[in-house]
Short mmCIF file of C-alpha atoms and ligand atoms in Angstrom, two decimals:
data_model
loop_
_atom_site.label_atom_id
_atom_site.label_comp_id
_atom_site.label_asym_id
_atom_site.label_seq_id
_atom_site.Cartn_x
_atom_site.Cartn_y
_atom_site.Cartn_z
CA UNK R 1 23.21 -34.31 1.56
CA UNK R 2 24.29 -31.85 -1.10
CA UNK R 3 20.88 -31.63 -2.75
CA UNK R 4 19.23 -30.90 0.61
CA UNK R 5 21.60 -27.98 1.04
CA UNK R 6 20.76 -26.65 -2.42
CA UNK R 7 17.05 -27.17 -1.91
CA UNK R 8 17.20 -25.25 1.35
CA UNK R 9 19.22 -22.46 -0.22
CA UNK R 10 16.80 -22.35 -3.15
CA UNK R 11 13.85 -22.15 -0.79
CA UNK R 12 15.48 -19.39 1.22
CA UNK R 13 16.23 -17.47 -1.98
CA UNK R 14 12.61 -17.80 -3.05
CA UNK R 15 11.37 -16.52 0.31
CA UNK R 16 13.71 -13.53 0.08
CA UNK R 17 12.55 -12.74 -3.48
CA UNK R 18 8.90 -13.01 -2.43
CA UNK R 19 9.48 -10.75 0.57
CA UNK R 20 11.27 -8.16 -1.55
CA UNK R 21 8.42 -8.35 -4.06
CA UNK R 22 5.88 -7.85 -1.27
CA UNK R 23 7.60 -4.87 0.32
CA UNK R 24 8.96 -3.03 -2.74
CA UNK R 25 5.65 -1.28 -3.59
CA UNK R 26 5.34 -0.07 0.02
CA UNK R 27 8.90 1.26 0.03
CA UNK R 28 8.29 2.96 -3.30
CA UNK R 29 5.11 4.53 -1.91
CA UNK R 30 6.97 5.72 1.17
CA UNK R 31 9.80 7.32 -0.77
CA UNK R 32 7.93 8.80 -3.71
CA UNK R 33 4.16 8.35 -4.05
CA UNK R 34 2.81 9.24 -0.62
CA UNK R 35 5.05 12.29 0.03
CA UNK R 36 3.86 13.60 -3.34
CA UNK R 37 0.20 13.04 -2.39
CA UNK R 38 0.76 14.77 0.94
CA UNK R 39 2.35 17.74 -0.77
CA UNK R 40 -0.45 18.09 -3.30
CA UNK R 41 -3.15 17.85 -0.64
CA UNK R 42 -1.32 20.43 1.51
CA UNK R 43 -1.09 22.76 -1.50
CA UNK R 44 -4.75 22.25 -2.23
CA UNK R 45 -5.63 23.08 1.38
CA UNK R 46 -3.86 26.43 0.97
CA UNK R 47 -6.41 27.31 -1.73
CA UNK R 48 -9.24 26.90 0.76
CA UNK R 49 -11.77 29.74 0.66
CA UNK R 50 -14.81 29.01 2.76
CA UNK R 51 -17.77 30.55 0.92
CA UNK R 52 -20.16 32.79 2.88
CA UNK R 53 -23.25 30.87 3.83
CA UNK R 54 -26.29 31.50 1.66
CA UNK R 55 -28.51 29.36 3.84
CA UNK R 56 -29.55 29.67 7.46
CA UNK R 57 -28.31 26.28 8.61
CA UNK R 58 -24.88 25.36 9.96
CA UNK R 59 -22.84 22.41 8.70
CA UNK R 60 -21.87 19.60 11.09
CA UNK R 61 -19.45 16.78 10.32
CA UNK R 62 -20.21 13.26 11.42
CA UNK R 63 -19.54 9.55 11.10
CA UNK R 64 -22.46 7.22 10.57
CA UNK R 65 -22.32 3.43 10.85
CA UNK R 66 -19.67 3.01 13.55
CA UNK R 67 -19.11 0.14 15.99
CA UNK R 68 -17.83 0.12 19.57
CA UNK R 69 -17.06 -2.70 22.04
CA UNK R 70 -20.81 -3.22 22.36
CA UNK R 71 -20.50 -5.09 19.05
CA UNK R 72 -18.98 -8.59 19.11
CA UNK R 73 -16.39 -7.56 16.52
CA UNK R 74 -14.96 -4.38 18.03
CA UNK R 75 -13.08 -3.33 21.16
CA UNK R 76 -13.48 0.43 20.62
CA UNK R 77 -14.07 2.37 23.82
CA UNK R 78 -15.79 5.70 24.32
CA UNK R 79 -12.36 7.30 24.79
CA UNK R 80 -11.13 5.81 21.49
CA UNK R 81 -14.19 7.11 19.63
CA UNK R 82 -14.26 10.58 21.13
CA UNK R 83 -10.52 11.24 20.88
CA UNK R 84 -10.54 10.19 17.20
CA UNK R 85 -13.57 12.39 16.48
CA UNK R 86 -11.89 15.36 18.16
CA UNK R 87 -8.68 14.92 16.16
CA UNK R 88 -10.58 14.80 12.88
CA UNK R 89 -13.05 17.57 13.75
CA UNK R 90 -16.23 15.51 13.85
CA UNK R 91 -19.28 16.91 15.62
CA UNK R 92 -21.28 13.68 15.89
CA UNK R 93 -21.05 9.89 15.73
CA UNK R 94 -24.09 7.77 14.92
CA UNK R 95 -23.23 4.33 16.29
CA UNK R 96 -24.61 1.07 14.89
CA UNK R 97 -23.65 -1.58 17.41
CA UNK R 98 -24.72 -5.11 16.53
CA UNK R 99 -27.26 -6.43 19.04
CA UNK R 100 -26.06 -9.25 21.30
CA UNK R 101 -29.38 -11.08 21.17
CA UNK R 102 -32.80 -10.96 19.55
CA UNK R 103 -34.04 -8.04 21.59
CA UNK R 104 -32.41 -4.68 21.17
CA UNK R 105 -33.13 -2.10 23.84
CA UNK R 106 -32.24 1.45 22.87
CA UNK R 107 -30.61 3.68 23.84
CA UNK R 108 -27.79 1.27 24.61
CA UNK R 109 -24.29 2.16 25.73
CA UNK R 110 -23.28 5.79 25.54
CA UNK R 111 -25.25 8.72 24.20
CA UNK R 112 -25.35 12.50 24.37
CA UNK R 113 -22.36 14.84 24.51
CA UNK R 114 -18.90 13.58 25.36
CA UNK R 115 -16.19 16.21 25.25
CA UNK R 116 -18.36 18.14 22.80
CA UNK R 117 -19.01 15.19 20.46
CA UNK R 118 -22.65 14.16 20.08
CA UNK R 119 -23.09 10.39 20.21
CA UNK R 120 -26.30 8.72 19.15
CA UNK R 121 -26.71 4.96 19.60
CA UNK R 122 -28.20 2.81 16.86
CA UNK R 123 -28.11 -0.74 15.68
CA UNK R 124 -27.08 -2.82 12.66
CA UNK R 125 -28.65 -6.14 11.83
CA UNK R 126 -30.31 -7.86 8.88
CA UNK R 127 -29.02 -5.18 6.49
CA UNK R 128 -30.53 -2.30 8.46
CA UNK R 129 -28.82 0.66 10.03
CA UNK R 130 -31.46 1.89 12.48
CA UNK R 131 -31.31 4.93 14.72
CA UNK R 132 -34.59 5.15 16.67
CA UNK R 133 -33.45 8.61 18.00
CA UNK R 134 -35.17 7.82 21.28
CA UNK R 135 -36.15 4.92 23.52
CA UNK R 136 -37.09 1.80 21.55
CA UNK R 137 -37.26 -1.95 21.79
CA UNK R 138 -36.57 -3.80 18.55
CA UNK R 139 -37.49 -7.47 18.36
CA UNK R 140 -35.30 -8.88 15.58
CA UNK R 141 -37.41 -12.05 15.41
CA UNK R 142 -40.21 -10.07 13.78
CA UNK R 143 -40.59 -9.68 10.01
CA UNK R 144 -38.16 -7.15 8.57
CA UNK R 145 -41.05 -5.10 7.19
CA UNK R 146 -42.61 -4.72 10.63
CA UNK R 147 -39.27 -3.76 12.18
CA UNK R 148 -38.83 -1.04 9.56
CA UNK R 149 -42.38 0.22 10.04
CA UNK R 150 -41.96 0.31 13.81
CA UNK R 151 -38.72 2.33 13.73
CA UNK R 152 -40.00 4.80 11.15
CA UNK R 153 -43.45 5.31 12.67
CA UNK R 154 -41.79 6.30 15.96
CA UNK R 155 -39.72 8.97 14.26
CA UNK R 156 -36.50 6.99 13.84
CA UNK R 157 -34.14 6.58 10.91
CA UNK R 158 -34.17 3.30 9.01
CA UNK R 159 -31.47 2.99 6.34
CA UNK R 160 -30.02 0.14 4.33
CA UNK R 161 -26.44 -0.82 5.16
CA UNK R 162 -24.18 -2.48 2.58
CA UNK R 163 -25.99 -1.43 -0.57
CA UNK R 164 -24.11 -4.11 -2.55
CA UNK R 165 -26.13 -6.77 -0.77
CA UNK R 166 -29.71 -7.79 -1.58
CA UNK R 167 -32.41 -5.65 0.04
CA UNK R 168 -36.14 -5.19 -0.38
CA UNK R 169 -35.82 -2.01 -2.41
CA UNK R 170 -39.61 -1.80 -2.69
CA UNK R 171 -40.06 -1.53 1.06
CA UNK R 172 -41.98 1.76 1.42
CA UNK R 173 -40.51 2.46 4.87
CA UNK R 174 -36.76 2.54 4.31
CA UNK R 175 -35.61 6.14 3.99
CA UNK R 176 -32.05 5.95 2.84
CA UNK R 177 -29.02 3.89 1.90
CA UNK R 178 -25.27 3.91 1.98
CA UNK R 179 -23.93 5.43 -1.22
CA UNK R 180 -20.40 4.74 -0.04
CA UNK R 181 -19.28 2.16 2.50
CA UNK R 182 -15.57 1.68 3.10
CA UNK R 183 -16.06 -2.00 3.90
CA UNK R 184 -17.98 -2.50 0.63
CA UNK R 185 -15.15 -0.80 -1.24
CA UNK R 186 -12.54 -3.17 0.21
CA UNK R 187 -14.35 -6.28 -1.06
CA UNK R 188 -13.20 -6.09 -4.69
CA UNK R 189 -9.47 -6.43 -4.12
CA UNK R 190 -7.02 -8.54 -2.16
CA UNK R 191 -6.07 -6.93 1.14
CA UNK R 192 -2.64 -8.64 1.18
CA UNK R 193 -0.61 -6.04 -0.81
CA UNK R 194 -2.28 -3.30 1.25
CA UNK R 195 -1.34 -5.09 4.45
CA UNK R 196 2.32 -5.11 3.35
CA UNK R 197 1.93 -1.43 2.49
CA UNK R 198 0.52 -0.86 6.00
CA UNK R 199 3.61 -2.51 7.52
CA UNK R 200 5.80 0.03 5.79
CA UNK R 201 3.56 3.10 5.82
CA UNK R 202 0.84 2.51 8.40
CA UNK R 203 2.25 4.89 10.94
CA UNK R 204 2.80 8.01 8.86
CA UNK R 205 0.77 7.50 5.70
CA UNK R 206 -2.20 5.47 6.95
CA UNK R 207 -4.68 7.68 5.04
CA UNK R 208 -2.98 6.87 1.76
CA UNK R 209 -2.65 3.19 2.55
CA UNK R 210 -6.43 3.00 3.09
CA UNK R 211 -6.99 5.09 -0.02
CA UNK R 212 -5.51 2.17 -2.02
CA UNK R 213 -8.88 0.49 -1.59
CA UNK R 214 -10.80 3.28 -3.26
CA UNK R 215 -12.89 2.66 -6.39
CA UNK R 216 -15.86 4.77 -7.49
CA UNK R 217 -18.99 2.88 -6.44
CA UNK R 218 -20.71 3.38 -9.78
CA UNK R 219 -23.29 0.54 -9.68
CA UNK R 220 -24.45 1.63 -6.20
CA UNK R 221 -24.71 5.30 -7.21
CA UNK R 222 -26.59 4.35 -10.40
CA UNK R 223 -29.01 2.27 -8.38
CA UNK R 224 -29.51 5.11 -5.91
CA UNK R 225 -30.26 7.52 -8.77
CA UNK R 226 -32.79 5.08 -10.18
CA UNK R 227 -34.56 4.71 -6.84
CA UNK R 228 -34.72 8.49 -6.50
CA UNK R 229 -36.72 8.85 -9.69
CA UNK R 230 -39.72 7.37 -7.86
CA UNK R 231 -39.22 8.60 -4.27
CA UNK R 232 -36.67 10.26 -2.04
CA UNK R 233 -33.96 7.89 -0.80
CA UNK R 234 -31.35 9.75 1.22
CA UNK R 235 -27.74 8.79 0.53
CA UNK R 236 -25.16 8.73 3.30
CA UNK R 237 -21.59 7.53 3.79
CA UNK R 238 -20.64 4.69 6.08
CA UNK R 239 -17.16 4.25 7.33
CA UNK R 240 -18.32 1.01 9.00
CA UNK R 241 -15.51 1.64 11.47
CA UNK R 242 -14.72 -1.12 13.97
CA UNK R 243 -11.03 -0.40 14.56
CA UNK R 244 -10.63 -4.17 14.34
CA UNK R 245 -8.19 -4.99 11.52
CA UNK R 246 -5.38 -5.04 14.02
CA UNK R 247 -3.00 -7.04 16.12
CA UNK R 248 -2.98 -5.90 19.73
CA UNK R 249 -1.99 -7.20 23.15
CA UNK R 250 -2.73 -6.37 26.76
CA UNK R 251 -2.07 -7.79 30.21
CA UNK R 252 -4.45 -10.25 31.82
CA UNK R 253 -4.98 -9.91 35.60
CA UNK R 254 -2.63 -12.90 36.10
CA UNK R 255 0.24 -11.07 34.38
CA UNK R 256 0.12 -13.02 31.11
CA UNK R 257 -0.34 -11.29 27.75
CA UNK R 258 -3.57 -11.68 25.76
CA UNK R 259 -3.20 -11.26 22.00
CA UNK R 260 -6.23 -9.88 20.13
CA UNK R 261 -6.41 -10.24 16.35
CA UNK R 262 -8.74 -9.30 13.51
CA UNK R 263 -12.41 -8.74 14.29
CA UNK R 264 -11.48 -8.29 17.96
CA UNK R 265 -10.99 -12.05 18.45
CA UNK R 266 -8.78 -13.36 21.25
CA UNK R 267 -6.08 -15.41 19.55
CA UNK R 268 -3.48 -16.47 22.09
CA UNK R 269 -2.03 -15.87 25.52
CA UNK R 270 1.66 -15.89 26.45
CA UNK R 271 3.95 -15.44 29.40
CA UNK R 272 6.15 -12.38 29.45
CA UNK R 273 9.75 -13.62 29.25
CA UNK R 274 13.12 -11.97 28.79
CA UNK R 275 13.04 -12.68 25.03
CA UNK R 276 9.65 -11.05 24.29
CA UNK R 277 9.58 -8.24 26.85
CA UNK R 278 10.88 -5.70 24.35
CA UNK R 279 7.64 -6.05 22.33
CA UNK R 280 5.50 -4.43 25.00
CA UNK R 281 5.30 -0.81 26.02
CA UNK R 282 3.45 0.91 28.87
CA UNK R 283 -0.35 0.46 28.59
CA UNK R 284 -2.17 3.17 26.60
CA UNK R 285 -5.51 4.64 27.75
CA UNK R 286 -7.34 1.47 26.73
CA UNK R 287 -4.73 -0.85 28.24
CA UNK R 288 -2.96 -1.95 25.03
CA UNK R 289 0.74 -2.67 25.40
CA UNK R 290 1.24 -3.68 21.76
CA UNK R 291 -0.57 -2.27 18.73
CA UNK R 292 -0.31 -2.85 15.03
CA UNK R 293 -3.31 -0.97 13.68
CA UNK R 294 -4.61 -0.87 10.14
CA UNK R 295 -8.09 0.69 10.38
CA UNK R 296 -8.09 3.24 13.19
CA UNK R 297 -11.19 5.28 14.01
CA UNK R 298 -9.20 8.40 13.29
CA UNK R 299 -8.23 7.37 9.77
CA UNK R 300 -11.75 6.11 9.08
CA UNK R 301 -13.45 9.28 10.30
CA UNK R 302 -11.12 11.32 8.13
CA UNK R 303 -11.50 9.09 5.07
CA UNK R 304 -15.19 9.64 4.30
CA UNK R 305 -17.35 12.10 6.22
CA UNK R 306 -21.02 13.06 6.33
CA UNK R 307 -21.75 16.79 6.33
CA UNK R 308 -25.21 17.59 7.67
CA UNK R 309 -26.84 21.00 7.45
CA UNK R 310 -28.82 21.58 10.60
CA UNK R 311 -29.84 24.44 12.90
CA UNK R 312 -28.13 22.97 15.95
CA UNK R 313 -25.99 20.08 17.12
CA UNK R 314 -28.61 17.91 18.78
CA UNK R 315 -30.08 14.47 18.15
CA UNK R 316 -33.39 16.03 17.13
CA UNK R 317 -31.94 18.53 14.67
CA UNK R 318 -29.27 16.27 13.16
CA UNK R 319 -31.80 13.41 12.90
CA UNK R 320 -34.44 15.60 11.26
CA UNK R 321 -32.01 17.03 8.72
CA UNK R 322 -30.49 13.67 7.80
CA UNK R 323 -34.03 12.44 7.17
CA UNK R 324 -34.66 15.47 4.98
CA UNK R 325 -31.48 14.78 2.97
CA UNK R 326 -29.74 17.99 4.03
CA UNK R 327 -26.55 15.99 3.74
CA UNK R 328 -23.59 15.58 1.44
CA UNK R 329 -20.61 13.30 1.75
CA UNK R 330 -16.93 14.01 1.08
CA UNK R 331 -13.60 12.22 1.16
CA UNK R 332 -12.22 14.42 3.90
CA UNK R 333 -8.65 13.14 3.70
CA UNK R 334 -8.46 14.83 0.28
CA UNK R 335 -9.83 18.11 1.60
CA UNK R 336 -12.35 19.34 4.13
CA UNK R 337 -15.65 20.13 2.43
CA UNK R 338 -17.14 22.28 5.21
CA UNK R 339 -18.69 25.35 3.64
CA UNK R 340 -19.90 23.56 0.50
CA UNK R 341 -23.45 24.49 -0.51
CA UNK R 342 -25.90 23.41 -3.21
CA UNK R 343 -29.20 25.21 -3.65
CA UNK R 344 -31.89 26.40 -6.03
CA UNK R 345 -32.53 30.09 -6.64
CA UNK R 346 -35.71 31.85 -7.73
CA UNK R 347 -36.03 34.73 -10.22
CA UNK R 348 -35.03 37.27 -7.59
CA UNK R 349 -31.88 35.38 -6.66
CA UNK R 350 -33.28 34.13 -3.35
CA UNK R 351 -32.54 30.61 -2.16
CA UNK R 352 -35.71 28.57 -2.75
CA UNK R 353 -34.40 25.24 -1.43
CA UNK R 354 -31.25 23.28 -0.69
CA UNK R 355 -30.03 19.74 -1.25
CA UNK R 356 -32.64 17.30 0.05
CA UNK R 357 -35.52 19.74 -0.59
CA UNK R 358 -38.31 19.60 -3.14
CA UNK R 359 -38.94 22.86 -5.00
CA UNK R 360 -41.77 23.79 -7.37
CA UNK R 361 -40.56 24.33 -10.95
CA UNK R 362 -41.63 28.00 -11.01
CA UNK R 363 -39.48 28.64 -7.92
CA UNK R 364 -36.23 27.61 -9.61
CA UNK R 365 -34.48 29.89 -12.05
CA UNK R 366 -31.06 28.31 -11.52
CA UNK R 367 -29.13 25.78 -9.48
CA UNK R 368 -25.97 26.86 -7.76
CA UNK R 369 -23.11 25.18 -5.88
CA UNK R 370 -20.27 26.76 -3.91
CA UNK R 371 -17.15 24.90 -2.87
CA UNK R 372 -14.38 25.77 -0.41
CA UNK R 373 -11.81 24.18 -2.74
CA UNK R 374 -11.51 24.56 -6.51
CA UNK R 375 -12.94 21.49 -8.18
CA UNK R 376 -14.71 20.17 -11.22
CA UNK R 377 -18.50 20.19 -10.81
CA UNK R 378 -20.90 17.74 -12.39
CA UNK R 379 -24.63 18.33 -12.46
CA UNK R 380 -26.60 15.10 -12.56
CA UNK R 381 -30.25 15.07 -13.61
CA UNK R 382 -32.22 11.85 -13.04
CA UNK R 383 -28.94 9.91 -13.00
CA UNK R 384 -27.44 11.48 -16.14
CA UNK R 385 -24.58 13.99 -16.12
CA UNK R 386 -25.96 16.97 -18.01
CA UNK R 387 -23.30 19.57 -17.36
CA UNK R 388 -19.64 19.48 -16.30
CA UNK R 389 -17.70 22.61 -15.44
CA UNK R 390 -14.96 23.31 -17.97
CA UNK R 391 -12.32 24.40 -15.50
CA UNK R 392 -11.64 23.97 -11.83
CA UNK R 393 -13.64 26.51 -9.91
CA UNK R 394 -15.16 27.48 -6.56
CA UNK R 395 -18.57 28.08 -8.04
CA UNK R 396 -21.01 26.43 -10.39
CA UNK R 397 -24.28 27.78 -11.78
CA UNK R 398 -26.72 26.23 -14.18
CA UNK R 399 -29.69 28.19 -15.49
CA UNK R 400 -30.25 25.91 -18.45
CA UNK R 401 -31.65 22.36 -18.23
CA UNK R 402 -34.06 23.36 -15.44
CA UNK R 403 -37.02 21.02 -15.66
CA UNK R 404 -38.74 18.52 -13.40
CA UNK R 405 -36.70 15.73 -11.83
CA UNK R 406 -33.88 15.16 -9.39
CA UNK R 407 -30.65 17.15 -9.48
CA UNK R 408 -27.51 16.39 -7.58
CA UNK R 409 -23.90 17.56 -7.70
CA UNK R 410 -20.62 15.71 -7.70
CA UNK R 411 -17.38 17.60 -7.20
CA UNK R 412 -14.02 16.16 -8.21
CA UNK R 413 -10.59 17.31 -7.10
CA UNK R 414 -7.51 17.17 -9.24
CA UNK R 415 -4.75 14.99 -7.79
CA UNK R 416 -1.75 13.71 -9.74
CA UNK R 417 -3.23 15.31 -12.85
CA UNK R 418 -6.40 13.24 -12.53
CA UNK R 419 -9.89 14.22 -11.41
CA UNK R 420 -11.10 12.04 -8.55
CA UNK R 421 -14.46 12.00 -6.74
CA UNK R 422 -14.61 14.22 -3.65
CA UNK R 423 -18.20 15.34 -2.89
CA UNK R 424 -21.56 13.67 -3.56
CA UNK R 425 -24.69 15.60 -2.60
CA UNK R 426 -28.23 14.50 -1.99
CA UNK R 427 -30.70 15.67 -4.61
CA UNK R 428 -32.88 18.70 -5.07
CA UNK R 429 -36.21 17.55 -6.49
CA UNK R 430 -37.91 19.93 -8.86
CA UNK R 431 -41.61 19.19 -9.30
ZN1 ZN U 501 -21.19 -2.43 10.43
#
């Protein structure tokens, strides 16, 4: 009997050691790392100086590639989406709900303005993010090429989702691709330590917990640059938000509790008894009485954001300007990038084109970028960094190296003494 006792004690000891090992990083983050990040980001925000606009378009913030309960793997409601967008300051959401069958009829679900947020329905299947921007019927049994042609010829947007996956990059109809996708970024590391971190810090430091997944997506950006040497491929950011890495519960009509786990799957039902009653609170606006959330819409929308320069907040104007590439992306949880501009100037100092535009060589004397936060600018020509600003600054000008080709800007912010990616723009093409 003695050895059983020792074995049990040994096992218990091991479990305790493993648990301590699992939670120590999260506790450390809570006490030291994350408060420091918060402080630095708050100090950075104080340096915000929104530059006066040099161009006659306004900037709108939006999330692209987002799922709602219309997808099999999400339970997100309109209220969830809109309230998160309002909190973060988003102007639009371009949804990409997975179709339930072979025939997709658009618009599906909700569209138009909801509490001031513009919602545009779209679809995601077979590696496409498609936003027809109007009524459309997509038959997913057709060849992918014909689907792409159909969406594009009717004025819609047809972009590649998950750029890490194989696609027909020679397809002449696709117009753009994800240059950052949060889901893609999570694939290269184990989620387990981050889940433990979320247990400790999910409520107050969720942004920083999710940030643990971040790696620069260098191969995808390199590939994007390469594609842009032969034709314009617009880059956008996908949060791929489902709000579905969660454990939640709500009442069934018969009074039992339904547990809902990852990917919005029903996992178990239980009776409410005296011993488990304390777990459940009053239902929230979507009916949940228990919530342990990892990837909320709010944190996703704030993590990576699309900034579109357009004349008005409408499907037509936002759609047209995304297509044009009047778009840059930024990690908004590090700092809001509204007010950032990148443009070409002629000899007289007039703006001759902005990001996403093509400008004739004799119309460009210099390229200029303005930032609302001091950062380090990188000018990238045909995929190669040709100039990096020496110091952190609000402004960047390059009058040298002006020749034919594509030019884009990356801006990095300094955090913890290190420069980290913040903004990626679409390219100006000089021809
Ligand atoms: Zn998706």
